[in-house]
Amino acid sequence: MAAPRVLLLLAAAALLAVSSVGDASGEGPRGRKLLVLVDDLAVRSSHSAFFGSLQARGLDLEFRLADDPKLSLHRYDHSASDLIRGIATECGVDFDEDPEAMVIDHINYASSEVEGDHTLIAGDDLIQSDVILGSKKIEAPVLFRGIGHAANPSNSLVLKVLSASPSAYSANPEAKLASVPSLTGSAISLVSVMQARNNARVLISGSLDLFSNRFLKSGVQKAGSKMSHDKAGNEQFVTETSKWVFHERGHLKAVNVKHHKVGETNEPSMYRINDDLEYSVEIYEWSGTSWKPYVADDVQIQFFMMSPYVLKNMSTDKTAVYSASFKVPDVYGVFQFKVEYQRLGYTGLSLAKQIPVRPYRHDEYERFITSAFPYYAASFSTMGAFFIFSVAYLYHK
Amino acid sequence: MIGVVKNDIVKLFGTIKSYDDGTFYFDEKYVDGSEYKGPITTSASVVRGVTSFANVVSGKLNIPGEKILGLAKFFLGIGLPGSAKDCFNQIESLSLLENNRIFVPLILSLPSKVLSLTSKDQLKVEVTTVFGSAAPPLRVNLVQVLGSDSKIITTDSKELQFDLDNNVHYLDITPLKIDVGKYSLVFEITLQDSEHETVYTTGGRNTESVVVTGLIKVDKAEIGISENDAGSAESVEKLDLLKDTKVSLSANHLQKLRLSFQLSTPLGRTFKPHQVFLKLKHESKVEHLFVVPGSARQFKIVLDFLGLVEKFYYLSGTYDLELSVGDASMENSFLRALGQLELDLPEAPEKAPRPPAQAVDPLAKFRPQKEIEHIFRVPEKRPLQEVSLAFTGLTLLPFIGFLIGLMRLGVNLKNFPSLPGPAAFASLFHAGIAAVLLLYVLFWVKLDLFTTLKYLSFLGVFLVFVGHRTLSHLSNTTAKQKTA
């Protein structure tokens, strides 16, 4: 097939969810329309199992060729693979420079009677994340054949979902090694994801075959291992990661922020130092069809002014309400109720609500202080003595 | 009429397209996404028409056999089509090609393209129709074996033996003395019955690539540190590369690290694998990779640390050594931990490049933070209640002393005016003073300044008036007493 590498890069990275942000309570965070950009319409049939599973989940697919003039995406005067490389670099992923390179692993390859060049990798180094890969463990290795990439270490938003094994390297299998390969070992990432700060999600894979019907249905036996699996982990892997990428899992929203003094129900506009207050928020997770309560034990509330004065874990009774109560610090100023929640694979929550805190009024202090009694006694005894003296002095003979 | 159609068919087949691997297909121009049929549908309709025509027409159609074979290979190469329509087209075209009157394509395929010398695999070749039915009697010859870079290994033509039960042609490759590696095998199919030449098409010579694998022997592995100039190694350790080893070496920047070993194939020749890497991993996760160069005799690498000081970013410390050797034709590729090397490099100068940033474990970024409890300001310590009360008592002592003193002095109120007028004023005066003092006490307890000032002003005016009367009366009385 002509230009397989371009196919690998282009179609693999180009599943865009055209998002019409749905805010109504029944609608999810992203729309259901999906634009599929391909280089060759044959992908529609060779990957029909994957596309079929997406349609079964309610996504509305539309297939277009990458240079379709009716698309409002423009293609500049570069080759498609350069464009994809550029987009990937922006997302923190650097592909191997050599367009003929493939990931080769002479120890962790999948046994195949048809090809013997060890480019069919049986990958089982998956990221430990139930959000991205689903709660069920992927038992069988995932088949991969394609180009490798590395996650930029200075990028804090990119994650390696499927990494290569320590014996893997990226080189052209047909030719002898001309120079030291730039990508070797576990630094090679086969499939990466990136979640941007605006919670947009991107999945970058160097292999288009990973999603193809053939790999989804094929069995796998890792070289050197006696265990052979009837079905490779590809189908489960592809289904679960596509659920995560299309925001059907791991998308949180926080609503109904409430705070009040303990014992009252209305929300005051200002607190006084040393008040006891209670803060509550509701957090939901989109499950693909509806918003379900999010259950976790590590959501924290901060009472923040330049730095957190109070940081407390919030507790939940599994009905999406998270609450905590604490005493207002004895520092006055303008504080914020801050919830900063960033967890692997989940969209970030960043809530802030400003609230002033005032010091004691002049009449909120202690009224009569025992250690001041001598002073009270002095004052009043002087007044009494003055009265008696005035009487005595005027009328004494 | 028929002749015109036959000519047109020949012309149509002139527009056939092909991929590089010998498959031929028909395609139409891509005009519009909704109307585009694709190569599968187009080629299927051509096959449908041409085979149906050929079945009813007398005489042969002038189509070269290789194009029919190419179309058959195209439909076989699709694999499993995605849509039902494509699947139907594929199966229908193959069944029409299975026994058509132009040429019946015979496909040569290898059930296994990976042959292992260790398990003494035989080279197996199948020649069948597109649907796998048996081919007519024929001979398969292996005419050429080409190595990588198209080097000719052998050109003697070897005939493959035929296994009737499994319909497979096979050949033992051990007598061919083929070593491990990638090869292109060129087969030639010859039909035993010459009459079949007009019925079947075989494509003449077929080339298939295979990989021959085997166990590679590793021996004479040595690692050691040597001084910069002398040739002889100071400390050499023999390594057994069949398992992980734990050598412990130490060197400074003036020394060199030597690693050498020999690789040989099952047939005894030297072997040059695709991957021969030596990796040094610093404790701070900075890695350096070296390709071990191989000569005709052995693989040897010499790391001269004097020249590598800058490449290593001047990082001294413990480096883990790892050797990985692998190749497509190697059945025992390995990744071995060799041990550790304590490297002592000089200090980095000011302008030296910093080592590259290493990846941070992503899970570490997403931990919950430590809880913070605000530490409230401790109120100042007050003396005990008893102490305060004691001092209150002490404060009241002078007052009591004053009262006692007054008693002792025998104070009396003899000078109180006796006349009712002045007496009333005097009483009012003292009552007014008492009222002002009471107002002060009330102010301290609960009144605010404004109320107090209001009452004070009333009382003050009253007191001035009354006080003046009383005091002037008193002073008159005293003056009268003095003059009298």
mmCIF file with all atom_site columns, C-alpha atoms in Angstrom, chain A residues 1 41 45 48 65 70 104 106-107 112-118 128 153 156 159 166-167 169 171-173 175-177 179-181 184-185 213 274 298 300 302 308-313 327-331 342-344 366-371 373-374 376-378 380-381 383-392 394-397, chain B residues 19 30 36 81-83 86 111-114 182 211 272 274-275 277 279 289 291 326-328 330 333-335 357-359 362-363 365-374 376-377 382-383 385 388-389 391-392 395-396 399 402-403 406 410-417 426 429-430 433-434 437 440-441 444-446 470-471 474 481:
data_model
loop_
_atom_site.group_PDB
_atom_site.id
_atom_site.type_symbol
_atom_site.label_atom_id
_atom_site.label_alt_id
_atom_site.label_comp_id
_atom_site.label_asym_id
_atom_site.label_entity_id
_atom_site.label_seq_id
_atom_site.pdbx_PDB_ins_code
_atom_site.Cartn_x
_atom_site.Cartn_y
_atom_site.Cartn_z
_atom_site.occupancy
_atom_site.B_iso_or_equiv
_atom_site.pdbx_formal_charge
_atom_site.auth_seq_id
_atom_site.auth_comp_id
_atom_site.auth_asym_id
_atom_site.auth_atom_id
_atom_site.pdbx_PDB_model_num
ATOM 1   C CA . MET A 1 1   ? 0.000   0.000   0.000   1.00 0.00 ? 1   MET A CA 1
ATOM 2   C CA . LEU A 1 41  ? -11.643 5.782   2.496   1.00 0.00 ? 41  LEU A CA 1
ATOM 3   C CA . SER A 1 45  ? -14.017 -0.773  5.982   1.00 0.00 ? 45  SER A CA 1
ATOM 4   C CA . SER A 1 48  ? -15.325 -0.901  10.703  1.00 0.00 ? 48  SER A CA 1
ATOM 5   C CA . LEU A 1 65  ? -11.028 12.866  3.215   1.00 0.00 ? 65  LEU A CA 1
ATOM 6   C CA . LYS A 1 70  ? -15.832 21.473  1.947   1.00 0.00 ? 70  LYS A CA 1
ATOM 7   C CA . ILE A 1 104 ? 11.095  -2.985  16.925  1.00 0.00 ? 104 ILE A CA 1
ATOM 8   C CA . HIS A 1 106 ? 13.153  -8.475  19.726  1.00 0.00 ? 106 HIS A CA 1
ATOM 9   C CA . ILE A 1 107 ? 11.962  -9.735  23.091  1.00 0.00 ? 107 ILE A CA 1
ATOM 10  C CA . SER A 1 112 ? 3.444   -14.391 14.001  1.00 0.00 ? 112 SER A CA 1
ATOM 11  C CA . GLU A 1 113 ? 3.868   -16.965 11.263  1.00 0.00 ? 113 GLU A CA 1
ATOM 12  C CA . VAL A 1 114 ? 3.457   -14.352 8.595   1.00 0.00 ? 114 VAL A CA 1
ATOM 13  C CA . GLU A 1 115 ? 6.083   -11.786 9.519   1.00 0.00 ? 115 GLU A CA 1
ATOM 14  C CA . GLY A 1 116 ? 9.367   -12.315 11.202  1.00 0.00 ? 116 GLY A CA 1
ATOM 15  C CA . ASP A 1 117 ? 10.765  -8.826  11.560  1.00 0.00 ? 117 ASP A CA 1
ATOM 16  C CA . HIS A 1 118 ? 9.550   -8.291  15.138  1.00 0.00 ? 118 HIS A CA 1
ATOM 17  C CA . GLN A 1 128 ? -2.246  2.460   36.049  1.00 0.00 ? 128 GLN A CA 1
ATOM 18  C CA . PRO A 1 153 ? 9.550   15.364  29.823  1.00 0.00 ? 153 PRO A CA 1
ATOM 19  C CA . SER A 1 156 ? 3.224   18.067  32.510  1.00 0.00 ? 156 SER A CA 1
ATOM 20  C CA . LEU A 1 159 ? 0.694   10.798  29.774  1.00 0.00 ? 159 LEU A CA 1
ATOM 21  C CA . PRO A 1 166 ? 13.060  -1.697  27.898  1.00 0.00 ? 166 PRO A CA 1
ATOM 22  C CA . SER A 1 167 ? 14.357  -3.732  24.961  1.00 0.00 ? 167 SER A CA 1
ATOM 23  C CA . TYR A 1 169 ? 13.972  0.682   19.900  1.00 0.00 ? 169 TYR A CA 1
ATOM 24  C CA . ALA A 1 171 ? 14.558  2.095   13.636  1.00 0.00 ? 171 ALA A CA 1
ATOM 25  C CA . ASN A 1 172 ? 13.966  1.129   10.036  1.00 0.00 ? 172 ASN A CA 1
ATOM 26  C CA . PRO A 1 173 ? 13.601  -2.672  10.041  1.00 0.00 ? 173 PRO A CA 1
ATOM 27  C CA . ALA A 1 175 ? 18.048  -1.250  6.801   1.00 0.00 ? 175 ALA A CA 1
ATOM 28  C CA . LYS A 1 176 ? 21.023  -1.600  9.066   1.00 0.00 ? 176 LYS A CA 1
ATOM 29  C CA . LEU A 1 177 ? 21.315  0.920   11.899  1.00 0.00 ? 177 LEU A CA 1
ATOM 30  C CA . SER A 1 179 ? 23.316  5.776   13.901  1.00 0.00 ? 179 SER A CA 1
ATOM 31  C CA . VAL A 1 180 ? 22.347  5.361   17.514  1.00 0.00 ? 180 VAL A CA 1
ATOM 32  C CA . PRO A 1 181 ? 18.539  5.369   17.625  1.00 0.00 ? 181 PRO A CA 1
ATOM 33  C CA . THR A 1 184 ? 14.937  3.385   22.967  1.00 0.00 ? 184 THR A CA 1
ATOM 34  C CA . GLY A 1 185 ? 13.551  1.473   25.862  1.00 0.00 ? 185 GLY A CA 1
ATOM 35  C CA . ASN A 1 213 ? -10.573 -5.021  12.482  1.00 0.00 ? 213 ASN A CA 1
ATOM 36  C CA . ASN A 1 274 ? -13.356 32.571  64.956  1.00 0.00 ? 274 ASN A CA 1
ATOM 37  C CA . ASP A 1 298 ? -9.545  13.179  48.493  1.00 0.00 ? 298 ASP A CA 1
ATOM 38  C CA . GLN A 1 300 ? -10.149 19.167  49.609  1.00 0.00 ? 300 GLN A CA 1
ATOM 39  C CA . GLN A 1 302 ? -8.928  25.493  51.052  1.00 0.00 ? 302 GLN A CA 1
ATOM 40  C CA . PRO A 1 308 ? -4.011  28.382  52.362  1.00 0.00 ? 308 PRO A CA 1
ATOM 41  C CA . TYR A 1 309 ? -4.810  29.033  55.999  1.00 0.00 ? 309 TYR A CA 1
ATOM 42  C CA . VAL A 1 310 ? -7.039  25.997  56.274  1.00 0.00 ? 310 VAL A CA 1
ATOM 43  C CA . LEU A 1 311 ? -6.889  22.892  54.062  1.00 0.00 ? 311 LEU A CA 1
ATOM 44  C CA . LYS A 1 312 ? -9.341  20.177  54.865  1.00 0.00 ? 312 LYS A CA 1
ATOM 45  C CA . ASN A 1 313 ? -10.533 16.904  53.334  1.00 0.00 ? 313 ASN A CA 1
ATOM 46  C CA . LYS A 1 327 ? -13.300 27.527  62.294  1.00 0.00 ? 327 LYS A CA 1
ATOM 47  C CA . VAL A 1 328 ? -12.484 30.760  60.520  1.00 0.00 ? 328 VAL A CA 1
ATOM 48  C CA . PRO A 1 329 ? -8.878  31.745  61.265  1.00 0.00 ? 329 PRO A CA 1
ATOM 49  C CA . ASP A 1 330 ? -8.233  34.748  63.471  1.00 0.00 ? 330 ASP A CA 1
ATOM 50  C CA . VAL A 1 331 ? -6.685  36.663  60.581  1.00 0.00 ? 331 VAL A CA 1
ATOM 51  C CA . GLN A 1 342 ? -6.483  17.675  39.701  1.00 0.00 ? 342 GLN A CA 1
ATOM 52  C CA . ARG A 1 343 ? -6.277  13.918  39.406  1.00 0.00 ? 343 ARG A CA 1
ATOM 53  C CA . LEU A 1 344 ? -4.800  11.678  36.745  1.00 0.00 ? 344 LEU A CA 1
ATOM 54  C CA . GLU A 1 366 ? -15.033 40.232  76.777  1.00 0.00 ? 366 GLU A CA 1
ATOM 55  C CA . ARG A 1 367 ? -16.925 42.731  78.847  1.00 0.00 ? 367 ARG A CA 1
ATOM 56  C CA . PHE A 1 368 ? -15.690 42.394  82.381  1.00 0.00 ? 368 PHE A CA 1
ATOM 57  C CA . ILE A 1 369 ? -12.259 40.932  82.945  1.00 0.00 ? 369 ILE A CA 1
ATOM 58  C CA . THR A 1 370 ? -11.412 39.485  86.311  1.00 0.00 ? 370 THR A CA 1
ATOM 59  C CA . SER A 1 371 ? -7.791  40.599  86.207  1.00 0.00 ? 371 SER A CA 1
ATOM 60  C CA . PHE A 1 373 ? -10.996 44.139  88.985  1.00 0.00 ? 373 PHE A CA 1
ATOM 61  C CA . PRO A 1 374 ? -8.290  46.038  90.922  1.00 0.00 ? 374 PRO A CA 1
ATOM 62  C CA . TYR A 1 376 ? -12.416 48.871  88.684  1.00 0.00 ? 376 TYR A CA 1
ATOM 63  C CA . ALA A 1 377 ? -12.099 48.854  92.482  1.00 0.00 ? 377 ALA A CA 1
ATOM 64  C CA . ALA A 1 378 ? -9.606  51.704  92.393  1.00 0.00 ? 378 ALA A CA 1
ATOM 65  C CA . PHE A 1 380 ? -15.019 53.286  92.189  1.00 0.00 ? 380 PHE A CA 1
ATOM 66  C CA . SER A 1 381 ? -13.371 53.532  95.558  1.00 0.00 ? 381 SER A CA 1
ATOM 67  C CA . MET A 1 383 ? -15.449 58.063  93.472  1.00 0.00 ? 383 MET A CA 1
ATOM 68  C CA . GLY A 1 384 ? -16.890 56.868  96.771  1.00 0.00 ? 384 GLY A CA 1
ATOM 69  C CA . ALA A 1 385 ? -14.120 58.460  98.772  1.00 0.00 ? 385 ALA A CA 1
ATOM 70  C CA . PHE A 1 386 ? -14.646 61.738  96.963  1.00 0.00 ? 386 PHE A CA 1
ATOM 71  C CA . PHE A 1 387 ? -18.325 61.779  97.803  1.00 0.00 ? 387 PHE A CA 1
ATOM 72  C CA . ILE A 1 388 ? -17.738 61.030  101.448 1.00 0.00 ? 388 ILE A CA 1
ATOM 73  C CA . PHE A 1 389 ? -14.947 63.511  101.650 1.00 0.00 ? 389 PHE A CA 1
ATOM 74  C CA . SER A 1 390 ? -17.033 66.244  100.093 1.00 0.00 ? 390 SER A CA 1
ATOM 75  C CA . VAL A 1 391 ? -19.709 65.692  102.701 1.00 0.00 ? 391 VAL A CA 1
ATOM 76  C CA . ALA A 1 392 ? -17.266 65.361  105.537 1.00 0.00 ? 392 ALA A CA 1
ATOM 77  C CA . LEU A 1 394 ? -18.011 70.775  104.159 1.00 0.00 ? 394 LEU A CA 1
ATOM 78  C CA . TYR A 1 395 ? -19.884 69.957  107.300 1.00 0.00 ? 395 TYR A CA 1
ATOM 79  C CA . HIS A 1 396 ? -17.219 69.072  109.791 1.00 0.00 ? 396 HIS A CA 1
ATOM 80  C CA . LYS A 1 397 ? -16.771 71.280  112.810 1.00 0.00 ? 397 LYS A CA 1
ATOM 81  C CA . TYR B 2 19  ? 0.217   -1.594  -6.547  1.00 0.00 ? 19  TYR B CA 1
ATOM 82  C CA . TYR B 2 30  ? -12.978 10.405  -7.235  1.00 0.00 ? 30  TYR B CA 1
ATOM 83  C CA . TYR B 2 36  ? -17.631 7.301   -5.216  1.00 0.00 ? 36  TYR B CA 1
ATOM 84  C CA . PRO B 2 81  ? -13.856 -6.084  4.313   1.00 0.00 ? 81  PRO B CA 1
ATOM 85  C CA . GLY B 2 82  ? -15.883 -3.941  6.645   1.00 0.00 ? 82  GLY B CA 1
ATOM 86  C CA . SER B 2 83  ? -19.126 -3.452  4.833   1.00 0.00 ? 83  SER B CA 1
ATOM 87  C CA . ASP B 2 86  ? -17.606 -5.018  -0.058  1.00 0.00 ? 86  ASP B CA 1
ATOM 88  C CA . PRO B 2 111 ? 1.703   -20.954 5.363   1.00 0.00 ? 111 PRO B CA 1
ATOM 89  C CA . SER B 2 112 ? 4.640   -19.938 7.488   1.00 0.00 ? 112 SER B CA 1
ATOM 90  C CA . LYS B 2 113 ? 7.193   -17.310 6.629   1.00 0.00 ? 113 LYS B CA 1
ATOM 91  C CA . VAL B 2 114 ? 9.307   -17.853 9.693   1.00 0.00 ? 114 VAL B CA 1
ATOM 92  C CA . LYS B 2 182 ? 16.153  -12.707 5.815   1.00 0.00 ? 182 LYS B CA 1
ATOM 93  C CA . VAL B 2 211 ? 13.051  -15.217 7.786   1.00 0.00 ? 211 VAL B CA 1
ATOM 94  C CA . LYS B 2 272 ? 25.778  -9.168  12.973  1.00 0.00 ? 272 LYS B CA 1
ATOM 95  C CA . HIS B 2 274 ? 20.376  -5.410  14.063  1.00 0.00 ? 274 HIS B CA 1
ATOM 96  C CA . GLN B 2 275 ? 20.410  -4.311  17.683  1.00 0.00 ? 275 GLN B CA 1
ATOM 97  C CA . PHE B 2 277 ? 23.290  -1.671  22.410  1.00 0.00 ? 277 PHE B CA 1
ATOM 98  C CA . LYS B 2 279 ? 23.247  1.395   27.841  1.00 0.00 ? 279 LYS B CA 1
ATOM 99  C CA . LEU B 2 289 ? 23.223  4.527   24.581  1.00 0.00 ? 289 LEU B CA 1
ATOM 100 C CA . VAL B 2 291 ? 26.047  0.886   19.524  1.00 0.00 ? 291 VAL B CA 1
ATOM 101 C CA . GLY B 2 326 ? 18.501  -8.634  19.231  1.00 0.00 ? 326 GLY B CA 1
ATOM 102 C CA . ASP B 2 327 ? 17.650  -9.417  15.649  1.00 0.00 ? 327 ASP B CA 1
ATOM 103 C CA . ALA B 2 328 ? 14.686  -10.611 13.645  1.00 0.00 ? 328 ALA B CA 1
ATOM 104 C CA . MET B 2 330 ? 17.651  -14.411 16.471  1.00 0.00 ? 330 MET B CA 1
ATOM 105 C CA . SER B 2 333 ? 17.473  -12.007 21.782  1.00 0.00 ? 333 SER B CA 1
ATOM 106 C CA . PHE B 2 334 ? 18.358  -10.781 25.243  1.00 0.00 ? 334 PHE B CA 1
ATOM 107 C CA . LEU B 2 335 ? 18.531  -7.763  27.474  1.00 0.00 ? 335 LEU B CA 1
ATOM 108 C CA . ALA B 2 357 ? 15.217  17.038  32.347  1.00 0.00 ? 357 ALA B CA 1
ATOM 109 C CA . GLN B 2 358 ? 13.936  13.597  33.223  1.00 0.00 ? 358 GLN B CA 1
ATOM 110 C CA . ALA B 2 359 ? 10.315  12.568  33.169  1.00 0.00 ? 359 ALA B CA 1
ATOM 111 C CA . PRO B 2 362 ? 2.743   11.482  36.612  1.00 0.00 ? 362 PRO B CA 1
ATOM 112 C CA . LEU B 2 363 ? 1.032   9.874   39.564  1.00 0.00 ? 363 LEU B CA 1
ATOM 113 C CA . LYS B 2 365 ? 1.765   15.164  40.604  1.00 0.00 ? 365 LYS B CA 1
ATOM 114 C CA . PHE B 2 366 ? -1.767  14.288  41.472  1.00 0.00 ? 366 PHE B CA 1
ATOM 115 C CA . ARG B 2 367 ? -1.610  13.537  45.164  1.00 0.00 ? 367 ARG B CA 1
ATOM 116 C CA . PRO B 2 368 ? -3.884  15.300  47.644  1.00 0.00 ? 368 PRO B CA 1
ATOM 117 C CA . GLN B 2 369 ? -2.116  17.929  49.682  1.00 0.00 ? 369 GLN B CA 1
ATOM 118 C CA . LYS B 2 370 ? -1.353  17.760  53.374  1.00 0.00 ? 370 LYS B CA 1
ATOM 119 C CA . GLU B 2 371 ? -4.082  19.096  55.614  1.00 0.00 ? 371 GLU B CA 1
ATOM 120 C CA . ILE B 2 372 ? -3.472  22.469  57.212  1.00 0.00 ? 372 ILE B CA 1
ATOM 121 C CA . GLU B 2 373 ? -5.053  23.487  60.505  1.00 0.00 ? 373 GLU B CA 1
ATOM 122 C CA . HIS B 2 374 ? -4.819  27.118  61.371  1.00 0.00 ? 374 HIS B CA 1
ATOM 123 C CA . PHE B 2 376 ? -4.937  30.349  66.438  1.00 0.00 ? 376 PHE B CA 1
ATOM 124 C CA . ARG B 2 377 ? -3.148  33.081  68.282  1.00 0.00 ? 377 ARG B CA 1
ATOM 125 C CA . ARG B 2 382 ? -3.710  36.192  82.634  1.00 0.00 ? 382 ARG B CA 1
ATOM 126 C CA . PRO B 2 383 ? -2.967  35.927  86.315  1.00 0.00 ? 383 PRO B CA 1
ATOM 127 C CA . GLN B 2 385 ? -8.459  34.688  89.447  1.00 0.00 ? 385 GLN B CA 1
ATOM 128 C CA . SER B 2 388 ? -6.755  39.387  90.832  1.00 0.00 ? 388 SER B CA 1
ATOM 129 C CA . LEU B 2 389 ? -9.234  39.184  93.657  1.00 0.00 ? 389 LEU B CA 1
ATOM 130 C CA . PHE B 2 391 ? -5.220  42.679  94.507  1.00 0.00 ? 391 PHE B CA 1
ATOM 131 C CA . THR B 2 392 ? -8.759  43.995  94.329  1.00 0.00 ? 392 THR B CA 1
ATOM 132 C CA . THR B 2 395 ? -6.874  48.242  96.227  1.00 0.00 ? 395 THR B CA 1
ATOM 133 C CA . LEU B 2 396 ? -9.861  48.653  98.471  1.00 0.00 ? 396 LEU B CA 1
ATOM 134 C CA . PHE B 2 399 ? -10.589 53.333  101.032 1.00 0.00 ? 399 PHE B CA 1
ATOM 135 C CA . PHE B 2 402 ? -9.791  56.396  104.800 1.00 0.00 ? 402 PHE B CA 1
ATOM 136 C CA . LEU B 2 403 ? -13.093 55.510  106.401 1.00 0.00 ? 403 LEU B CA 1
ATOM 137 C CA . LEU B 2 406 ? -12.339 59.596  109.366 1.00 0.00 ? 406 LEU B CA 1
ATOM 138 C CA . GLY B 2 410 ? -14.219 62.034  114.912 1.00 0.00 ? 410 GLY B CA 1
ATOM 139 C CA . VAL B 2 411 ? -15.764 63.530  111.868 1.00 0.00 ? 411 VAL B CA 1
ATOM 140 C CA . ASN B 2 412 ? -19.199 64.984  112.399 1.00 0.00 ? 412 ASN B CA 1
ATOM 141 C CA . LEU B 2 413 ? -21.810 66.721  110.448 1.00 0.00 ? 413 LEU B CA 1
ATOM 142 C CA . LYS B 2 414 ? -22.378 69.573  112.855 1.00 0.00 ? 414 LYS B CA 1
ATOM 143 C CA . ASN B 2 415 ? -21.936 72.181  110.222 1.00 0.00 ? 415 ASN B CA 1
ATOM 144 C CA . PHE B 2 416 ? -24.887 70.974  108.208 1.00 0.00 ? 416 PHE B CA 1
ATOM 145 C CA . PRO B 2 417 ? -27.210 73.934  107.747 1.00 0.00 ? 417 PRO B CA 1
ATOM 146 C CA . ALA B 2 426 ? -27.227 71.254  100.498 1.00 0.00 ? 426 ALA B CA 1
ATOM 147 C CA . PHE B 2 429 ? -26.139 69.393  96.034  1.00 0.00 ? 429 PHE B CA 1
ATOM 148 C CA . HIS B 2 430 ? -24.866 66.163  97.475  1.00 0.00 ? 430 HIS B CA 1
ATOM 149 C CA . ILE B 2 433 ? -22.978 64.755  93.086  1.00 0.00 ? 433 ILE B CA 1
ATOM 150 C CA . ALA B 2 434 ? -24.143 61.253  93.934  1.00 0.00 ? 434 ALA B CA 1
ATOM 151 C CA . LEU B 2 437 ? -21.277 59.495  90.133  1.00 0.00 ? 437 LEU B CA 1
ATOM 152 C CA . TYR B 2 440 ? -20.644 57.432  85.597  1.00 0.00 ? 440 TYR B CA 1
ATOM 153 C CA . VAL B 2 441 ? -21.248 53.943  86.932  1.00 0.00 ? 441 VAL B CA 1
ATOM 154 C CA . TRP B 2 444 ? -19.482 52.098  82.521  1.00 0.00 ? 444 TRP B CA 1
ATOM 155 C CA . VAL B 2 445 ? -22.049 49.343  82.737  1.00 0.00 ? 445 VAL B CA 1
ATOM 156 C CA . LYS B 2 446 ? -24.188 49.916  79.720  1.00 0.00 ? 446 LYS B CA 1
ATOM 157 C CA . THR B 2 470 ? -25.143 75.882  99.011  1.00 0.00 ? 470 THR B CA 1
ATOM 158 C CA . LEU B 2 471 ? -21.567 76.933  98.918  1.00 0.00 ? 471 LEU B CA 1
ATOM 159 C CA . LEU B 2 474 ? -21.788 77.976  103.699 1.00 0.00 ? 474 LEU B CA 1
ATOM 160 C CA . GLN B 2 481 ? -18.838 83.063  112.537 1.00 0.00 ? 481 GLN B CA 1
#
